[in-house]
Amino acid sequence: MNDIRVLYLYWLLQDHRQFAQRYYEFLDHFLLPDGPIFLKICGESACNGISNDYISVLAKKFGAAVVSLEHRYYGKSSPFKSLATENLKYLSSKQALFDLAVFRQYYQATLLLQLSPNSKQNVEALFSTLLCRISMKEEIAYFLTFADSINAKLNRSNGENPWFVFGVSYPGALSAWFRLKFPHLTCGSLASSAVVLAVYNFTEFDQQIGESAGPECKAALQEVNSLVEQRLSTNGKELKTLFGAAELKIDADFLYFLADAAVIAFQYGNPDTLCSPLVQARNTGEDLVDAYATYVKDYYLGSFGVSVQTYNQQHLKNTVLNGDSSDRLWWFQVCTEVAYFQVAPSNDSVRSSKVDTRHVIIKMSRYHLDLCKNVFGEGIYPDVDGTNIYYGGKRIAGSKIVFTNGSQDPWRHASKQTSSTDMPSYTVTCHNCGHGTDLRGCPQAPLVPEGDAKNCSSPDAVHKVRQQLIEQIDLWLSQCQSLGTSSM
């Protein structure tokens, strides 16, 4: 459901270098000429299209165009062929927000051009002018002036189209931050499972996993950890082979891989896929490690499609730009801006005791910091305080941002869960409501068409939150339209 286009954007205010940044558009439901434009933010991986989730339902309801810009450095939108650490200095959420702002202005201007006479020549002229711009500030000013000129020629009283921004997870945070930093460019924002709080020691993450697992499954996971630790010390090579992870030479990488494999079941709405076989194996005296290995290979590596090399630090050190570069790129953002270091609480952990916060928060945080140093070199450290000061963390001082979270999602503890009139926050509560359930449905592997909620344990809970989203979007779009602006 997409049409691929390429936009040339500048990435440094006084730098004449440029790079191609890929974007997509879906116009099947767009009501010309004044329909809204939904900007769906792509995040920390290649952007291979506009997925058919609940946003497509919203687009049909509101007569909206859907556009999506690939995040700088990811996929086919990299400024460099080499991803050496010195070349990653322009990879940040701040730069990504400026990219979105410039793209928004560019797309609005080209949309107006397409409605005007001689549209082909006008678009070509715009590209020529764009490539002469030397700064984002100049580009934005140019697009605003250009849009006003086209509106006057078309006798278009409403000015620009109303814009609304969407994102899930890190893109959810970008969605909230975009409205915070560029309120004049959008009518509002949906920040789904938005991780707006940078966290150094994220102990709440594993606490949520334990709570979501319930007593029996939690006990089974803890027993798996104990057995894995024992076997790792006596025959680690055989153990790693059992899990299909023989390439992970660093034991901590292997244990982190095993922890993530459990997390995904709760995060993405498949808790029973993990817990049912583990609890059964524990109750019948079967080998728990074998049961967990089957789950990891069949679901985490199989159905969910995760690659073991994602956890291999040798792979993360690879600076050659290729289809697997997203792992290195996201770790760079983690190691410089947001951390989100998933560390176990000091007791009752569902994560291996070999990588936790016992002994004055040394082991697990050291694992992350050592990884950052090993992969990117000296001097790489997450500026968590700086990030939270810049954006506000959970105290974000924005407006017209709606936050949503799933009750079983461990990431919700890095999101804004308190509600206000101007920034409402809704929680979708059910047994398998996880990350981005409001837009993606349940479960999320494979992706459910149009985010259908029929397989959520409580479809009514999802429908209720979606109705609240519709009301907020409708209200904020109508407020923009009544003022004849694309934002307010």
Tab-separated table of C-alpha atoms in Angstrom:
chain	number	residue	atom	x	y	z
A	1	MET	CA	0.000	0.000	0.000
A	2	ASN	CA	2.767	2.432	-0.825
A	3	ASP	CA	4.477	4.441	-3.501
A	4	ILE	CA	8.220	4.954	-3.070
A	5	ARG	CA	9.681	8.414	-3.565
A	6	VAL	CA	13.074	9.908	-2.793
A	7	LEU	CA	13.677	13.270	-1.149
A	8	TYR	CA	17.024	15.027	-0.847
A	9	LEU	CA	17.531	16.526	2.596
A	10	TYR	CA	20.335	18.458	4.220
A	11	TRP	CA	21.652	17.118	7.499
A	12	LEU	CA	23.920	19.890	8.775
A	13	LEU	CA	23.045	23.562	8.795
A	14	GLN	CA	26.153	24.765	6.988
A	15	ASP	CA	27.204	21.592	5.201
A	16	HIS	CA	26.795	21.325	1.428
A	17	ARG	CA	26.664	17.525	1.443
A	18	GLN	CA	23.298	15.900	0.848
A	19	PHE	CA	21.805	12.415	0.914
A	20	ALA	CA	18.751	10.657	-0.444
A	21	GLN	CA	16.013	10.040	2.113
A	22	ARG	CA	13.326	7.571	1.133
A	23	TYR	CA	9.632	8.134	1.762
A	24	TYR	CA	6.329	6.479	0.962
A	25	GLU	CA	2.823	7.709	0.332
A	26	PHE	CA	-0.607	6.048	0.329
A	27	LEU	CA	-3.335	8.114	-1.302
A	28	ASP	CA	-6.208	5.663	-1.855
A	29	HIS	CA	-8.442	7.330	0.736
A	30	PHE	CA	-7.225	10.906	0.287
A	31	LEU	CA	-9.997	13.469	-0.215
A	32	LEU	CA	-8.558	16.113	-2.519
A	33	PRO	CA	-7.753	18.876	-2.081
A	34	ASP	CA	-8.288	19.567	1.619
A	35	GLY	CA	-8.093	16.151	3.293
A	36	PRO	CA	-5.721	15.641	6.236
A	37	ILE	CA	-2.226	14.221	5.900
A	38	PHE	CA	-1.149	11.554	8.376
A	39	LEU	CA	2.617	11.493	8.903
A	40	LYS	CA	3.527	8.001	10.079
A	41	ILE	CA	7.045	8.043	11.506
A	42	CYS	CA	9.454	5.234	10.680
A	43	GLY	CA	12.005	4.301	13.310
A	44	GLU	CA	15.064	2.225	14.049
A	45	SER	CA	15.027	-0.086	11.028
A	46	ALA	CA	14.677	0.054	7.275
A	47	CYS	CA	11.332	1.536	6.259
A	48	ASN	CA	10.022	-0.851	3.614
A	49	GLY	CA	6.570	0.600	3.172
A	50	ILE	CA	3.458	1.729	5.005
A	51	SER	CA	2.122	-1.214	6.979
A	52	ASN	CA	-1.573	-2.016	6.877
A	53	ASP	CA	-2.388	-1.386	10.535
A	54	TYR	CA	-5.133	0.631	12.227
A	55	ILE	CA	-3.808	3.861	10.721
A	56	SER	CA	-5.180	2.656	7.380
A	57	VAL	CA	-8.618	2.425	9.024
A	58	LEU	CA	-8.207	5.953	10.377
A	59	ALA	CA	-7.075	7.196	6.960
A	60	LYS	CA	-10.244	5.833	5.381
A	61	LYS	CA	-12.419	7.353	8.106
A	62	PHE	CA	-10.872	10.818	7.840
A	63	GLY	CA	-10.123	10.821	4.098
A	64	ALA	CA	-6.417	11.165	4.803
A	65	ALA	CA	-3.241	10.677	2.847
A	66	VAL	CA	-0.601	8.638	4.685
A	67	VAL	CA	3.074	9.485	4.219
A	68	SER	CA	6.095	7.935	5.889
A	69	LEU	CA	9.714	9.105	5.920
A	70	GLU	CA	12.587	6.702	6.503
A	71	HIS	CA	14.749	7.622	9.506
A	72	ARG	CA	18.153	9.004	8.573
A	73	TYR	CA	20.951	6.390	8.399
A	74	TYR	CA	18.510	3.441	8.281
A	75	GLY	CA	17.556	1.429	5.209
A	76	LYS	CA	18.372	3.331	2.027
A	77	SER	CA	18.632	6.732	3.730
A	78	SER	CA	22.228	6.772	4.917
A	79	PRO	CA	24.492	9.809	4.440
A	80	PHE	CA	27.572	7.551	4.469
A	81	LYS	CA	28.685	4.241	3.001
A	82	SER	CA	30.806	3.655	6.084
A	83	LEU	CA	29.169	3.503	9.502
A	84	ALA	CA	32.378	4.165	11.400
A	85	THR	CA	31.726	5.856	14.722
A	86	GLU	CA	32.929	9.255	13.507
A	87	ASN	CA	30.327	9.100	10.717
A	88	LEU	CA	27.476	8.483	13.158
A	89	LYS	CA	27.674	11.888	14.835
A	90	TYR	CA	24.647	13.133	12.870
A	91	LEU	CA	22.496	10.188	13.983
A	92	SER	CA	20.189	11.450	16.717
A	93	SER	CA	16.549	12.034	17.532
A	94	LYS	CA	17.106	15.782	17.209
A	95	GLN	CA	18.354	15.479	13.637
A	96	ALA	CA	15.499	13.078	12.851
A	97	LEU	CA	12.964	15.654	14.035
A	98	PHE	CA	14.445	18.309	11.752
A	99	ASP	CA	14.274	15.828	8.875
A	100	LEU	CA	10.577	15.318	9.592
A	101	ALA	CA	9.972	19.067	9.735
A	102	VAL	CA	11.678	19.709	6.404
A	103	PHE	CA	9.942	16.723	4.815
A	104	ARG	CA	6.574	17.925	6.066
A	105	GLN	CA	7.120	21.309	4.428
A	106	TYR	CA	8.438	19.727	1.246
A	107	TYR	CA	5.511	17.331	0.910
A	108	GLN	CA	2.938	20.041	1.595
A	109	ALA	CA	4.486	22.256	-1.077
A	110	THR	CA	4.678	19.467	-3.678
A	111	LEU	CA	1.081	18.478	-2.933
A	112	LEU	CA	-0.005	22.023	-3.712
A	113	LEU	CA	2.097	21.952	-6.865
A	114	GLN	CA	0.337	18.818	-8.069
A	115	LEU	CA	-2.989	20.656	-7.783
A	116	SER	CA	-1.748	23.587	-9.834
A	117	PRO	CA	-1.387	23.946	-13.622
A	118	ASN	CA	1.911	22.688	-15.118
A	119	SER	CA	2.440	20.479	-12.072
A	120	LYS	CA	5.304	18.467	-13.605
A	121	GLN	CA	7.374	21.559	-14.370
A	122	ASN	CA	6.595	23.024	-10.956
A	123	VAL	CA	7.784	19.905	-9.123
A	124	GLU	CA	11.001	19.831	-11.159
A	125	ALA	CA	11.600	23.494	-10.340
A	126	LEU	CA	11.029	22.831	-6.651
A	127	PHE	CA	13.610	20.037	-6.636
A	128	SER	CA	16.098	22.325	-8.365
A	129	THR	CA	15.524	25.032	-5.776
A	130	LEU	CA	15.683	22.585	-2.879
A	131	LEU	CA	19.077	21.305	-3.923
A	132	CYS	CA	20.437	24.849	-3.794
A	133	ARG	CA	19.417	25.378	-0.162
A	134	ILE	CA	22.232	25.335	2.374
A	135	SER	CA	20.301	25.031	5.610
A	136	MET	CA	17.140	23.559	7.054
A	137	LYS	CA	16.088	26.983	8.269
A	138	GLU	CA	16.240	28.382	4.755
A	139	GLU	CA	14.390	25.383	3.342
A	140	ILE	CA	11.503	25.706	5.783
A	141	ALA	CA	11.193	29.449	5.156
A	142	TYR	CA	11.234	28.858	1.411
A	143	PHE	CA	8.516	26.200	1.538
A	144	LEU	CA	6.248	28.420	3.643
A	145	THR	CA	6.563	31.290	1.161
A	146	PHE	CA	6.114	28.949	-1.786
A	147	ALA	CA	2.983	27.351	-0.294
A	148	ASP	CA	1.408	30.764	0.279
A	149	SER	CA	2.064	31.657	-3.347
A	150	ILE	CA	0.446	28.474	-4.692
A	151	ASN	CA	-2.546	28.867	-2.377
A	152	ALA	CA	-3.112	32.358	-3.728
A	153	LYS	CA	-2.958	31.136	-7.337
A	154	LEU	CA	-5.416	28.326	-6.575
A	155	ASN	CA	-7.709	30.639	-4.585
A	156	ARG	CA	-7.435	28.074	-1.779
A	157	SER	CA	-8.777	29.672	1.385
A	158	ASN	CA	-7.870	26.883	3.813
A	159	GLY	CA	-4.146	27.271	3.286
A	160	GLU	CA	-2.362	24.024	4.009
A	161	ASN	CA	-3.817	20.602	4.675
A	162	PRO	CA	-4.239	19.633	8.326
A	163	TRP	CA	-1.428	17.327	9.460
A	164	PHE	CA	-1.426	14.688	12.196
A	165	VAL	CA	1.606	12.693	13.351
A	166	PHE	CA	1.685	9.020	14.371
A	167	GLY	CA	4.331	6.706	15.809
A	168	VAL	CA	4.802	3.557	17.886
A	169	SER	CA	7.665	2.932	20.355
A	170	TYR	CA	10.719	5.089	19.506
A	171	PRO	CA	8.748	6.598	16.594
A	172	GLY	CA	6.008	7.163	19.179
A	173	ALA	CA	8.465	9.246	21.174
A	174	LEU	CA	9.453	11.086	17.981
A	175	SER	CA	5.761	11.741	17.353
A	176	ALA	CA	5.353	13.346	20.780
A	177	TRP	CA	8.628	15.252	20.445
A	178	PHE	CA	7.694	16.503	16.975
A	179	ARG	CA	4.511	18.055	18.327
A	180	LEU	CA	6.526	19.444	21.265
A	181	LYS	CA	9.219	21.051	19.112
A	182	PHE	CA	7.178	21.902	15.986
A	183	PRO	CA	3.617	22.605	17.208
A	184	HIS	CA	3.061	24.895	14.215
A	185	LEU	CA	3.524	21.984	11.801
A	186	THR	CA	0.895	19.544	13.072
A	187	CYS	CA	-2.614	19.580	14.526
A	188	GLY	CA	-1.716	16.861	16.996
A	189	SER	CA	0.147	13.654	17.691
A	190	LEU	CA	-0.587	10.040	18.576
A	191	ALA	CA	2.289	8.698	20.673
A	192	SER	CA	1.646	4.962	20.935
A	193	SER	CA	3.854	3.106	23.449
A	194	ALA	CA	6.043	6.194	23.258
A	195	VAL	CA	9.313	5.758	25.159
A	196	VAL	CA	9.708	9.444	26.010
A	197	LEU	CA	11.783	8.844	29.153
A	198	ALA	CA	15.453	8.026	28.660
A	199	VAL	CA	16.410	5.551	31.405
A	200	TYR	CA	19.856	4.480	32.569
A	201	ASN	CA	18.890	1.570	34.858
A	202	PHE	CA	15.498	0.381	33.614
A	203	THR	CA	14.587	-2.001	36.461
A	204	GLU	CA	10.834	-1.463	35.972
A	205	PHE	CA	11.128	-3.296	32.663
A	206	ASP	CA	11.835	-6.696	34.232
A	207	GLN	CA	9.452	-6.029	37.094
A	208	GLN	CA	6.669	-5.714	34.525
A	209	ILE	CA	7.744	-8.966	32.848
A	210	GLY	CA	7.488	-10.776	36.183
A	211	GLU	CA	4.086	-9.251	36.859
A	212	SER	CA	2.767	-10.059	33.385
A	213	ALA	CA	4.084	-13.619	33.555
A	214	GLY	CA	2.231	-14.444	36.752
A	215	PRO	CA	3.552	-16.629	39.620
A	216	GLU	CA	3.810	-19.973	37.776
A	217	CYS	CA	5.419	-18.714	34.579
A	218	LYS	CA	7.700	-16.387	36.518
A	219	ALA	CA	8.925	-19.294	38.659
A	220	ALA	CA	9.536	-21.364	35.524
A	221	LEU	CA	11.570	-18.551	33.938
A	222	GLN	CA	13.643	-18.172	37.085
A	223	GLU	CA	14.330	-21.903	37.126
A	224	VAL	CA	15.357	-21.772	33.469
A	225	ASN	CA	17.856	-19.042	34.324
A	226	SER	CA	19.339	-21.086	37.154
A	227	LEU	CA	19.704	-24.195	34.986
A	228	VAL	CA	21.168	-22.200	32.094
A	229	GLU	CA	23.783	-20.645	34.381
A	230	GLN	CA	24.826	-24.087	35.621
A	231	ARG	CA	25.145	-25.566	32.128
A	232	LEU	CA	26.881	-22.478	30.787
A	233	SER	CA	29.672	-22.946	33.307
A	234	THR	CA	30.188	-26.626	32.448
A	235	ASN	CA	29.374	-26.972	28.750
A	236	GLY	CA	28.604	-23.580	27.309
A	237	LYS	CA	29.270	-24.504	23.679
A	238	GLU	CA	26.724	-27.317	23.708
A	239	LEU	CA	24.175	-25.119	25.479
A	240	LYS	CA	24.507	-22.287	22.972
A	241	THR	CA	24.166	-24.763	20.105
A	242	LEU	CA	20.938	-26.065	21.665
A	243	PHE	CA	19.492	-22.555	21.374
A	244	GLY	CA	20.826	-21.988	17.855
A	245	ALA	CA	23.195	-19.347	19.202
A	246	ALA	CA	26.650	-20.928	18.889
A	247	GLU	CA	28.017	-17.738	17.310
A	248	LEU	CA	27.618	-15.795	20.583
A	249	LYS	CA	31.086	-16.218	22.068
A	250	ILE	CA	30.511	-13.704	24.881
A	251	ASP	CA	28.420	-15.360	27.598
A	252	ALA	CA	26.721	-12.093	28.566
A	253	ASP	CA	25.551	-11.632	24.958
A	254	PHE	CA	24.021	-15.113	25.083
A	255	LEU	CA	22.251	-14.433	28.385
A	256	TYR	CA	20.954	-11.114	27.071
A	257	PHE	CA	19.629	-12.941	24.007
A	258	LEU	CA	17.778	-15.420	26.242
A	259	ALA	CA	16.287	-12.600	28.327
A	260	ASP	CA	15.038	-10.752	25.244
A	261	ALA	CA	13.466	-13.940	23.899
A	262	ALA	CA	11.209	-14.104	26.960
A	263	VAL	CA	10.430	-10.392	26.887
A	264	ILE	CA	9.082	-10.477	23.334
A	265	ALA	CA	6.235	-12.832	24.268
A	266	PHE	CA	4.759	-10.270	26.664
A	267	GLN	CA	5.751	-7.186	24.710
A	268	TYR	CA	4.016	-8.264	21.524
A	269	GLY	CA	0.942	-10.075	22.783
A	270	ASN	CA	1.940	-13.742	22.840
A	271	PRO	CA	2.357	-14.606	26.558
A	272	ASP	CA	0.777	-18.059	26.289
A	273	THR	CA	3.193	-19.092	23.536
A	274	LEU	CA	5.942	-18.863	26.160
A	275	CYS	CA	4.209	-19.622	29.434
A	276	SER	CA	2.038	-22.603	28.526
A	277	PRO	CA	4.882	-24.960	27.491
A	278	LEU	CA	7.169	-23.775	30.306
A	279	VAL	CA	4.581	-24.244	33.050
A	280	GLN	CA	3.594	-27.618	31.618
A	281	ALA	CA	7.221	-28.774	31.462
A	282	ARG	CA	7.820	-27.659	35.039
A	283	ASN	CA	4.682	-29.413	36.312
A	284	THR	CA	5.455	-32.685	34.519
A	285	GLY	CA	9.162	-32.770	35.341
A	286	GLU	CA	10.337	-32.292	31.759
A	287	ASP	CA	13.628	-30.582	30.945
A	288	LEU	CA	12.882	-26.865	31.289
A	289	VAL	CA	15.940	-25.802	29.314
A	290	ASP	CA	14.875	-27.977	26.383
A	291	ALA	CA	11.356	-26.539	26.569
A	292	TYR	CA	12.686	-22.991	26.565
A	293	ALA	CA	15.092	-23.752	23.706
A	294	THR	CA	12.168	-25.032	21.632
A	295	TYR	CA	10.259	-21.808	22.275
A	296	VAL	CA	13.288	-19.656	21.398
A	297	LYS	CA	13.954	-21.455	18.119
A	298	ASP	CA	10.325	-21.882	17.038
A	299	TYR	CA	8.978	-18.488	18.063
A	300	TYR	CA	11.711	-15.920	18.711
A	301	LEU	CA	13.989	-16.981	15.864
A	302	GLY	CA	11.225	-18.554	13.781
A	303	SER	CA	7.839	-16.835	13.814
A	304	PHE	CA	9.116	-13.524	15.153
A	305	GLY	CA	12.132	-13.588	12.864
A	306	VAL	CA	14.906	-12.291	15.133
A	307	SER	CA	18.483	-13.019	14.055
A	308	VAL	CA	21.009	-14.282	16.610
A	309	GLN	CA	23.664	-12.019	15.104
A	310	THR	CA	21.732	-9.045	16.519
A	311	TYR	CA	23.371	-9.984	19.855
A	312	ASN	CA	26.847	-10.642	18.453
A	313	GLN	CA	29.190	-7.777	19.285
A	314	GLN	CA	31.405	-8.683	16.337
A	315	HIS	CA	28.406	-8.083	14.095
A	316	LEU	CA	27.662	-4.790	15.861
A	317	LYS	CA	31.223	-3.634	15.136
A	318	ASN	CA	30.733	-4.043	11.380
A	319	THR	CA	30.926	-0.574	9.788
A	320	VAL	CA	30.013	-1.635	6.244
A	321	LEU	CA	26.586	-0.349	5.217
A	322	ASN	CA	24.315	-3.294	4.431
A	323	GLY	CA	20.876	-4.717	5.116
A	324	ASP	CA	21.823	-5.654	8.684
A	325	SER	CA	23.150	-2.240	9.724
A	326	SER	CA	20.098	-1.323	11.820
A	327	ASP	CA	21.469	-3.256	14.799
A	328	ARG	CA	24.625	-1.141	14.974
A	329	LEU	CA	22.731	2.079	14.326
A	330	TRP	CA	20.160	1.556	17.061
A	331	TRP	CA	22.822	0.574	19.582
A	332	PHE	CA	24.575	3.845	18.770
A	333	GLN	CA	21.425	5.764	19.643
A	334	VAL	CA	21.039	3.695	22.800
A	335	CYS	CA	24.668	4.291	23.750
A	336	THR	CA	24.534	8.051	23.168
A	337	GLU	CA	21.001	9.298	23.899
A	338	VAL	CA	18.444	7.081	25.598
A	339	ALA	CA	20.104	4.023	27.225
A	340	TYR	CA	16.950	2.054	28.124
A	341	PHE	CA	19.372	-0.350	29.818
A	342	GLN	CA	17.211	-3.309	30.811
A	343	VAL	CA	18.638	-4.297	34.162
A	344	ALA	CA	17.118	-6.697	36.642
A	345	PRO	CA	15.840	-5.584	40.044
A	346	SER	CA	18.062	-6.439	43.010
A	347	ASN	CA	15.949	-9.487	43.896
A	348	ASP	CA	13.233	-11.721	42.444
A	349	SER	CA	14.658	-11.280	38.953
A	350	VAL	CA	13.413	-13.002	35.786
A	351	ARG	CA	16.750	-12.209	34.141
A	352	SER	CA	19.925	-14.222	34.721
A	353	SER	CA	21.775	-13.355	37.922
A	354	LYS	CA	24.945	-13.127	35.824
A	355	VAL	CA	23.656	-9.930	34.269
A	356	ASP	CA	21.723	-7.986	36.871
A	357	THR	CA	22.006	-5.073	39.306
A	358	ARG	CA	23.204	-6.972	42.343
A	359	HIS	CA	26.347	-5.727	44.074
A	360	VAL	CA	25.698	-1.991	43.807
A	361	ILE	CA	24.453	-1.964	40.224
A	362	ILE	CA	27.661	-3.134	38.640
A	363	LYS	CA	27.158	-6.193	36.496
A	364	MET	CA	24.349	-5.341	34.103
A	365	SER	CA	25.072	-1.664	33.659
A	366	ARG	CA	28.684	-2.662	33.118
A	367	TYR	CA	27.544	-5.054	30.392
A	368	HIS	CA	25.854	-2.237	28.493
A	369	LEU	CA	28.676	0.240	29.005
A	370	ASP	CA	31.277	-2.340	28.018
A	371	LEU	CA	29.280	-3.102	24.883
A	372	CYS	CA	29.123	0.598	23.994
A	373	LYS	CA	32.869	0.926	24.465
A	374	ASN	CA	33.699	-2.303	22.638
A	375	VAL	CA	31.483	-1.524	19.645
A	376	PHE	CA	31.937	2.246	19.274
A	377	GLY	CA	35.149	3.087	21.101
A	378	GLU	CA	36.097	5.293	24.035
A	379	GLY	CA	33.981	8.247	25.074
A	380	ILE	CA	30.592	6.843	24.070
A	381	TYR	CA	28.148	7.228	26.948
A	382	PRO	CA	24.360	7.764	27.034
A	383	ASP	CA	23.489	11.350	27.907
A	384	VAL	CA	20.255	10.356	29.627
A	385	ASP	CA	20.013	13.553	31.666
A	386	GLY	CA	20.577	15.734	28.614
A	387	THR	CA	17.908	13.876	26.654
A	388	ASN	CA	15.342	14.201	29.438
A	389	ILE	CA	16.144	17.880	29.976
A	390	TYR	CA	15.744	18.584	26.257
A	391	TYR	CA	12.423	16.757	25.812
A	392	GLY	CA	11.061	16.694	29.363
A	393	GLY	CA	10.804	12.934	29.858
A	394	LYS	CA	7.471	12.028	31.458
A	395	ARG	CA	7.017	15.724	32.298
A	396	ILE	CA	6.886	16.679	28.626
A	397	ALA	CA	5.296	20.129	28.372
A	398	GLY	CA	3.469	19.623	25.100
A	399	SER	CA	-0.115	19.924	23.917
A	400	LYS	CA	-2.503	17.937	21.744
A	401	ILE	CA	-0.551	14.713	22.224
A	402	VAL	CA	-2.450	11.526	23.009
A	403	PHE	CA	-0.439	8.767	24.693
A	404	THR	CA	-1.452	5.098	24.586
A	405	ASN	CA	0.048	2.008	26.217
A	406	GLY	CA	-0.685	-1.695	26.568
A	407	SER	CA	-1.132	-3.023	30.101
A	408	GLN	CA	1.375	-5.880	29.640
A	409	ASP	CA	4.025	-3.859	27.815
A	410	PRO	CA	7.238	-3.417	29.849
A	411	TRP	CA	8.053	-0.289	27.844
A	412	ARG	CA	5.028	1.548	29.245
A	413	HIS	CA	7.158	2.496	32.258
A	414	ALA	CA	9.214	4.762	29.973
A	415	SER	CA	6.052	6.366	28.591
A	416	LYS	CA	3.709	9.038	29.906
A	417	GLN	CA	0.872	7.309	31.760
A	418	THR	CA	-0.676	10.291	33.532
A	419	SER	CA	-3.496	12.078	31.756
A	420	SER	CA	-4.463	15.721	31.290
A	421	THR	CA	-6.981	17.569	29.133
A	422	ASP	CA	-4.395	18.573	26.551
A	423	MET	CA	-2.362	15.367	26.760
A	424	PRO	CA	-4.715	12.441	27.466
A	425	SER	CA	-3.197	9.048	28.229
A	426	TYR	CA	-5.036	5.766	27.716
A	427	THR	CA	-4.055	2.224	28.701
A	428	VAL	CA	-5.381	-0.749	26.746
A	429	THR	CA	-5.891	-3.368	29.444
A	430	CYS	CA	-6.051	-7.074	28.618
A	431	HIS	CA	-4.085	-10.320	29.012
A	432	ASN	CA	-2.201	-9.913	25.727
A	433	CYS	CA	-2.281	-6.140	25.223
A	434	GLY	CA	1.299	-5.095	24.591
A	435	HIS	CA	3.435	-2.690	22.589
A	436	GLY	CA	1.372	-0.622	20.151
A	437	THR	CA	-1.777	-2.718	20.573
A	438	ASP	CA	-3.982	0.304	19.840
A	439	LEU	CA	-2.606	0.432	16.288
A	440	ARG	CA	-1.391	-3.130	15.676
A	441	GLY	CA	-3.886	-5.359	17.463
A	442	CYS	CA	-2.980	-8.734	19.007
A	443	PRO	CA	-0.685	-10.554	18.595
A	444	GLN	CA	1.931	-8.851	16.420
A	445	ALA	CA	3.765	-11.763	14.829
A	446	PRO	CA	2.631	-11.854	12.108
A	447	LEU	CA	1.150	-8.363	11.813
A	448	VAL	CA	-2.642	-8.375	11.939
A	449	PRO	CA	-4.252	-6.629	8.909
A	450	GLU	CA	-5.723	-3.253	9.886
A	451	GLY	CA	-4.703	-3.945	13.489
A	452	ASP	CA	-7.752	-6.174	13.978
A	453	ALA	CA	-8.409	-6.612	17.703
A	454	LYS	CA	-10.375	-9.866	17.436
A	455	ASN	CA	-7.495	-11.919	18.874
A	456	CYS	CA	-6.952	-9.604	21.829
A	457	SER	CA	-8.244	-11.204	25.022
A	458	SER	CA	-10.531	-8.189	25.436
A	459	PRO	CA	-11.401	-6.688	22.030
A	460	ASP	CA	-13.788	-4.293	23.756
A	461	ALA	CA	-10.887	-2.752	25.689
A	462	VAL	CA	-9.075	-2.058	22.417
A	463	HIS	CA	-12.201	-0.698	20.725
A	464	LYS	CA	-12.852	1.637	23.658
A	465	VAL	CA	-9.397	3.215	23.422
A	466	ARG	CA	-9.647	3.431	19.637
A	467	GLN	CA	-12.912	5.315	19.934
A	468	GLN	CA	-11.211	7.757	22.296
A	469	LEU	CA	-8.412	8.186	19.733
A	470	ILE	CA	-10.924	8.909	16.983
A	471	GLU	CA	-12.598	11.546	19.129
A	472	GLN	CA	-9.273	13.263	19.888
A	473	ILE	CA	-8.106	13.197	16.272
A	474	ASP	CA	-11.472	14.481	15.070
A	475	LEU	CA	-11.452	17.296	17.636
A	476	TRP	CA	-7.927	18.485	16.918
A	477	LEU	CA	-8.307	18.245	13.135
A	478	SER	CA	-11.567	20.194	13.270
A	479	GLN	CA	-9.932	22.882	15.402
A	480	CYS	CA	-7.207	23.252	12.764
A	481	GLN	CA	-9.700	23.366	9.921
A	482	SER	CA	-11.931	25.907	11.623
A	483	LEU	CA	-8.943	28.226	11.916
A	484	GLY	CA	-7.858	27.563	8.336
A	485	THR	CA	-4.464	26.263	9.432
A	486	SER	CA	-2.524	23.000	9.266
A	487	SER	CA	-1.606	23.236	12.933
A	488	MET	CA	-2.359	25.110	16.125
